[in-house]
mmCIF file of C-alpha atoms in Angstrom:
data_model
loop_
_atom_site.group_PDB
_atom_site.id
_atom_site.type_symbol
_atom_site.label_atom_id
_atom_site.label_comp_id
_atom_site.label_asym_id
_atom_site.label_seq_id
_atom_site.Cartn_x
_atom_site.Cartn_y
_atom_site.Cartn_z
ATOM 1 C CA UNK A 1 242.160 52.713 248.244
ATOM 2 C CA UNK A 2 246.309 52.636 248.360
ATOM 3 C CA UNK A 3 248.079 51.795 244.952
ATOM 4 C CA UNK A 4 250.318 48.883 244.556
ATOM 5 C CA UNK A 5 253.034 51.478 244.114
ATOM 6 C CA UNK A 6 252.665 53.222 246.973
ATOM 7 C CA UNK A 7 252.447 50.079 249.177
ATOM 8 C CA UNK A 8 255.250 48.394 247.651
ATOM 9 C CA UNK A 9 256.990 51.718 248.566
ATOM 10 C CA UNK A 10 256.161 51.647 251.970
ATOM 11 C CA UNK A 11 257.029 47.968 252.640
ATOM 12 C CA UNK A 12 260.421 48.824 251.105
ATOM 13 C CA UNK A 13 260.933 51.617 253.733
ATOM 14 C CA UNK A 14 261.119 48.718 256.523
ATOM 15 C CA UNK A 15 263.818 46.750 255.218
ATOM 16 C CA UNK A 16 266.524 48.478 256.525
ATOM 17 C CA UNK A 17 264.712 47.582 259.996
ATOM 18 C CA UNK A 18 264.515 43.819 258.559
ATOM 19 C CA UNK A 19 268.149 43.645 257.568
ATOM 20 C CA UNK A 20 269.417 45.079 261.467
ATOM 21 C CA UNK A 21 266.976 42.900 263.397
ATOM 22 C CA UNK A 22 268.239 39.964 261.088
ATOM 23 C CA UNK A 23 271.810 40.626 262.092
ATOM 24 C CA UNK A 24 270.716 41.262 265.740
ATOM 25 C CA UNK A 25 268.498 37.615 265.611
ATOM 26 C CA UNK A 26 271.708 36.180 264.309
ATOM 27 C CA UNK A 27 274.144 37.407 267.116
ATOM 28 C CA UNK A 28 271.634 36.363 269.901
ATOM 29 C CA UNK A 29 270.753 33.088 268.619
ATOM 30 C CA UNK A 30 274.244 31.634 267.577
ATOM 31 C CA UNK A 31 275.296 32.359 271.209
ATOM 32 C CA UNK A 32 272.169 30.583 272.558
ATOM 33 C CA UNK A 33 272.775 27.717 270.306
ATOM 34 C CA UNK A 34 276.220 27.377 271.238
ATOM 35 C CA UNK A 35 275.339 27.111 274.657
ATOM 36 C CA UNK A 36 273.225 24.187 273.807
ATOM 37 C CA UNK A 37 275.612 22.541 271.932
ATOM 38 C CA UNK A 38 278.587 22.797 274.429
ATOM 39 C CA UNK A 39 276.192 20.395 276.336
ATOM 40 C CA UNK A 40 276.834 17.336 273.939
ATOM 41 C CA UNK A 41 280.165 16.806 272.119
ATOM 42 C CA UNK A 42 277.986 14.577 269.592
ATOM 43 C CA UNK A 43 275.359 17.157 268.968
ATOM 44 C CA UNK A 44 278.184 19.508 268.218
ATOM 45 C CA UNK A 45 280.098 17.436 265.976
ATOM 46 C CA UNK A 46 276.906 16.406 264.068
ATOM 47 C CA UNK A 47 275.869 20.234 263.477
ATOM 48 C CA UNK A 48 279.306 21.055 262.569
ATOM 49 C CA UNK A 49 279.094 18.158 259.743
ATOM 50 C CA UNK A 50 275.910 19.688 258.695
ATOM 51 C CA UNK A 51 276.836 23.288 258.298
ATOM 52 C CA UNK A 52 280.465 22.483 256.913
ATOM 53 C CA UNK A 53 279.088 22.889 253.056
ATOM 54 C CA UNK A 54 277.259 25.802 254.007
ATOM 55 C CA UNK A 55 280.419 27.564 255.766
ATOM 56 C CA UNK A 56 282.380 26.927 252.333
ATOM 57 C CA UNK A 57 282.119 30.755 251.196
ATOM 58 C CA UNK A 58 282.499 29.707 247.908
ATOM 59 C CA UNK A 59 280.692 32.077 245.385
ATOM 60 C CA UNK A 60 277.938 29.536 244.431
ATOM 61 C CA UNK A 61 277.337 28.633 248.134
ATOM 62 C CA UNK A 62 277.233 32.388 248.867
ATOM 63 C CA UNK A 63 274.362 32.757 246.632
ATOM 64 C CA UNK A 64 272.714 29.777 247.700
ATOM 65 C CA UNK A 65 272.663 30.643 251.664
ATOM 66 C CA UNK A 66 271.796 34.061 251.381
ATOM 67 C CA UNK A 67 269.789 34.523 248.685
ATOM 68 C CA UNK A 68 268.125 31.317 246.954
ATOM 69 C CA UNK A 69 267.404 29.620 250.371
ATOM 70 C CA UNK A 70 265.970 32.668 251.971
ATOM 71 C CA UNK A 71 264.046 33.078 249.124
ATOM 72 C CA UNK A 72 262.463 29.591 248.860
ATOM 73 C CA UNK A 73 261.879 29.104 252.428
ATOM 74 C CA UNK A 74 260.211 32.513 253.018
ATOM 75 C CA UNK A 75 257.973 31.613 250.019
ATOM 76 C CA UNK A 76 257.203 28.146 250.986
ATOM 77 C CA UNK A 77 256.780 28.670 254.956
ATOM 78 C CA UNK A 78 255.568 32.228 255.192
ATOM 79 C CA UNK A 79 253.690 32.646 251.394
ATOM 80 C CA UNK A 80 252.198 29.331 250.965
ATOM 81 C CA UNK A 81 252.415 27.476 254.581
ATOM 82 C CA UNK A 82 250.892 30.781 256.700
ATOM 83 C CA UNK A 83 248.175 31.481 254.013
ATOM 84 C CA UNK A 84 247.441 28.022 253.835
ATOM 85 C CA UNK A 85 246.999 27.735 257.690
ATOM 86 C CA UNK A 86 245.148 30.916 258.196
ATOM 87 C CA UNK A 87 242.983 30.085 255.231
ATOM 88 C CA UNK A 88 242.001 27.036 256.974
ATOM 89 C CA UNK A 89 241.301 28.389 260.459
ATOM 90 C CA UNK A 90 239.201 31.077 258.222
ATOM 91 C CA UNK A 91 236.783 28.524 257.019
ATOM 92 C CA UNK A 92 236.810 26.161 260.267
ATOM 93 C CA UNK A 93 235.190 29.557 262.309
ATOM 94 C CA UNK A 94 232.804 29.751 259.137
ATOM 95 C CA UNK A 95 231.490 26.270 259.226
ATOM 96 C CA UNK A 96 230.848 27.075 263.137
ATOM 97 C CA UNK A 97 227.039 26.969 263.272
ATOM 98 C CA UNK A 98 227.164 30.115 265.848
ATOM 99 C CA UNK A 99 229.600 31.828 263.153
ATOM 100 C CA UNK A 100 227.024 34.417 262.119
ATOM 101 C CA UNK A 101 225.011 34.500 264.953
ATOM 102 C CA UNK A 102 227.802 35.738 267.124
ATOM 103 C CA UNK A 103 228.295 39.519 267.953
ATOM 104 C CA UNK A 104 230.197 41.112 264.720
ATOM 105 C CA UNK A 105 232.796 42.360 266.663
ATOM 106 C CA UNK A 106 233.434 39.218 268.471
ATOM 107 C CA UNK A 107 233.262 37.183 265.207
ATOM 108 C CA UNK A 108 235.197 39.813 263.531
ATOM 109 C CA UNK A 109 238.182 39.085 266.069
ATOM 110 C CA UNK A 110 238.258 35.594 265.797
ATOM 111 C CA UNK A 111 241.059 35.277 263.253
ATOM 112 C CA UNK A 112 243.104 37.924 264.191
ATOM 113 C CA UNK A 113 243.317 36.703 267.876
ATOM 114 C CA UNK A 114 243.510 32.893 267.318
ATOM 115 C CA UNK A 115 243.806 31.848 263.989
ATOM 116 C CA UNK A 116 246.598 34.263 263.026
ATOM 117 C CA UNK A 117 248.356 32.920 266.051
ATOM 118 C CA UNK A 118 247.748 29.250 265.549
ATOM 119 C CA UNK A 119 248.607 29.329 261.659
ATOM 120 C CA UNK A 120 251.991 31.013 262.740
ATOM 121 C CA UNK A 121 252.681 28.281 265.124
ATOM 122 C CA UNK A 122 252.210 25.331 262.811
ATOM 123 C CA UNK A 123 253.991 27.278 259.957
ATOM 124 C CA UNK A 124 256.789 27.816 262.381
ATOM 125 C CA UNK A 125 256.996 24.069 263.390
ATOM 126 C CA UNK A 126 257.182 22.889 259.534
ATOM 127 C CA UNK A 127 259.987 24.958 259.408
ATOM 128 C CA UNK A 128 261.702 23.767 262.113
ATOM 129 C CA UNK A 129 261.012 20.194 261.357
ATOM 130 C CA UNK A 130 262.365 21.177 257.737
ATOM 131 C CA UNK A 131 265.667 21.960 259.072
ATOM 132 C CA UNK A 132 266.027 17.847 260.191
ATOM 133 C CA UNK A 133 267.624 17.789 263.788
ATOM 134 C CA UNK A 134 266.793 19.009 267.611
ATOM 135 C CA UNK A 135 269.134 21.988 267.412
ATOM 136 C CA UNK A 136 268.632 23.621 264.042
ATOM 137 C CA UNK A 137 265.096 22.665 264.268
ATOM 138 C CA UNK A 138 264.131 24.693 267.601
ATOM 139 C CA UNK A 139 266.432 27.517 266.319
ATOM 140 C CA UNK A 140 264.424 27.872 263.051
ATOM 141 C CA UNK A 141 261.027 27.076 265.102
ATOM 142 C CA UNK A 142 261.607 30.340 267.187
ATOM 143 C CA UNK A 143 263.081 32.596 264.128
ATOM 144 C CA UNK A 144 260.205 31.240 261.911
ATOM 145 C CA UNK A 145 257.651 32.192 264.637
ATOM 146 C CA UNK A 146 259.538 35.966 264.341
ATOM 147 C CA UNK A 147 259.260 35.798 260.248
ATOM 148 C CA UNK A 148 255.798 34.763 260.531
ATOM 149 C CA UNK A 149 254.877 37.681 262.769
ATOM 150 C CA UNK A 150 256.753 40.111 260.041
ATOM 151 C CA UNK A 151 254.611 38.495 257.353
ATOM 152 C CA UNK A 152 251.083 38.728 258.957
ATOM 153 C CA UNK A 153 251.925 42.359 260.264
ATOM 154 C CA UNK A 154 253.225 43.561 256.760
ATOM 155 C CA UNK A 155 250.961 41.277 254.629
ATOM 156 C CA UNK A 156 254.221 40.504 252.730
ATOM 157 C CA UNK A 157 257.003 37.932 252.426
ATOM 158 C CA UNK A 158 259.338 40.816 251.329
ATOM 159 C CA UNK A 159 260.314 41.980 254.642
ATOM 160 C CA UNK A 160 261.021 38.801 255.910
ATOM 161 C CA UNK A 161 262.990 37.581 252.732
ATOM 162 C CA UNK A 162 265.322 40.584 253.815
ATOM 163 C CA UNK A 163 265.638 39.946 257.682
ATOM 164 C CA UNK A 164 266.140 36.006 256.658
ATOM 165 C CA UNK A 165 268.685 36.877 254.197
ATOM 166 C CA UNK A 166 270.402 39.265 256.747
ATOM 167 C CA UNK A 167 270.297 36.347 259.271
ATOM 168 C CA UNK A 168 272.129 33.938 256.979
ATOM 169 C CA UNK A 169 274.741 36.519 256.053
ATOM 170 C CA UNK A 170 275.449 37.586 259.396
ATOM 171 C CA UNK A 171 275.918 33.875 260.461
ATOM 172 C CA UNK A 172 278.384 33.223 257.155
ATOM 173 C CA UNK A 173 280.372 36.561 258.673
ATOM 174 C CA UNK A 174 280.706 35.417 262.123
ATOM 175 C CA UNK A 175 282.299 32.301 261.231
ATOM 176 C CA UNK A 176 284.400 33.941 258.974
ATOM 177 C CA UNK A 177 285.620 36.647 260.956
ATOM 178 C CA UNK A 178 285.054 35.736 264.865
ATOM 179 C CA UNK A 179 287.945 33.404 266.101
ATOM 180 C CA UNK A 180 287.124 30.319 267.569
ATOM 181 C CA UNK A 181 289.006 31.106 270.805
ATOM 182 C CA UNK A 182 286.728 34.273 271.446
ATOM 183 C CA UNK A 183 286.089 34.631 275.096
ATOM 184 C CA UNK A 184 282.721 34.003 276.406
ATOM 185 C CA UNK A 185 282.645 37.560 277.544
ATOM 186 C CA UNK A 186 283.018 38.888 274.133
ATOM 187 C CA UNK A 187 280.338 36.136 272.918
ATOM 188 C CA UNK A 188 278.018 37.419 275.609
ATOM 189 C CA UNK A 189 278.156 41.038 274.777
ATOM 190 C CA UNK A 190 277.700 40.495 271.062
ATOM 191 C CA UNK A 191 274.683 38.650 271.903
ATOM 192 C CA UNK A 192 273.397 41.230 274.467
ATOM 193 C CA UNK A 193 273.984 43.635 271.608
ATOM 194 C CA UNK A 194 272.326 41.440 268.939
ATOM 195 C CA UNK A 195 269.108 41.251 271.317
ATOM 196 C CA UNK A 196 268.682 44.657 271.899
ATOM 197 C CA UNK A 197 269.068 45.554 268.326
ATOM 198 C CA UNK A 198 266.052 42.767 267.471
ATOM 199 C CA UNK A 199 263.896 44.215 270.080
ATOM 200 C CA UNK A 200 264.562 47.820 268.883
ATOM 201 C CA UNK A 201 264.079 47.046 265.548
ATOM 202 C CA UNK A 202 261.080 44.979 265.829
ATOM 203 C CA UNK A 203 259.436 47.524 268.177
ATOM 204 C CA UNK A 204 259.804 50.194 265.530
ATOM 205 C CA UNK A 205 258.747 48.063 262.728
ATOM 206 C CA UNK A 206 255.493 46.780 264.793
ATOM 207 C CA UNK A 207 254.626 50.451 265.368
ATOM 208 C CA UNK A 208 254.901 51.952 261.811
ATOM 209 C CA UNK A 209 251.649 52.828 260.875
ATOM 210 C CA UNK A 210 252.459 52.411 257.312
ATOM 211 C CA UNK A 211 252.339 48.604 257.563
ATOM 212 C CA UNK A 212 249.060 47.985 259.355
#
């Protein structure tokens, strides 16, 4: 059996991929969110009002956005929430009258094939609702699915915390350095680069045998 220290080292080895994928996620989804907000000036104003305190760039707020919030949210939604829903689906399967009469292979695949996916959707839905409005909520739901998949794949919340922190940090950097009048073409290129970076990093993460 793999030692706890060896497993921890292997999890740490994927953190660079998580940081890069988090930056890519922010680049891509901030562009999509911007397109959606452009459809409604009221929604854009409400979003700006909600985000203004988070973008104050004070040391206290940077610590909150990049460390405390990712740590708390990953432990709550991917740690407790995802774990609870996985357990719930597993217990529901055990209560089926035919659970132990089915072929072992079929029974053994029930939770990985259906329960994990359903649990991931439920925790992501709660994560979206937690963010309080339709735009942030939709954005958070999709990202929550990604973070949930990372947690299930790694069997640890640590990679997700790294990715989540990277998403938030990249968002602060973009708001500070990217001029408000940046052209649509440049924003599109950044989004395309972000999507490519995200897919590349997550595929490499998924293919790493050390995390299975």
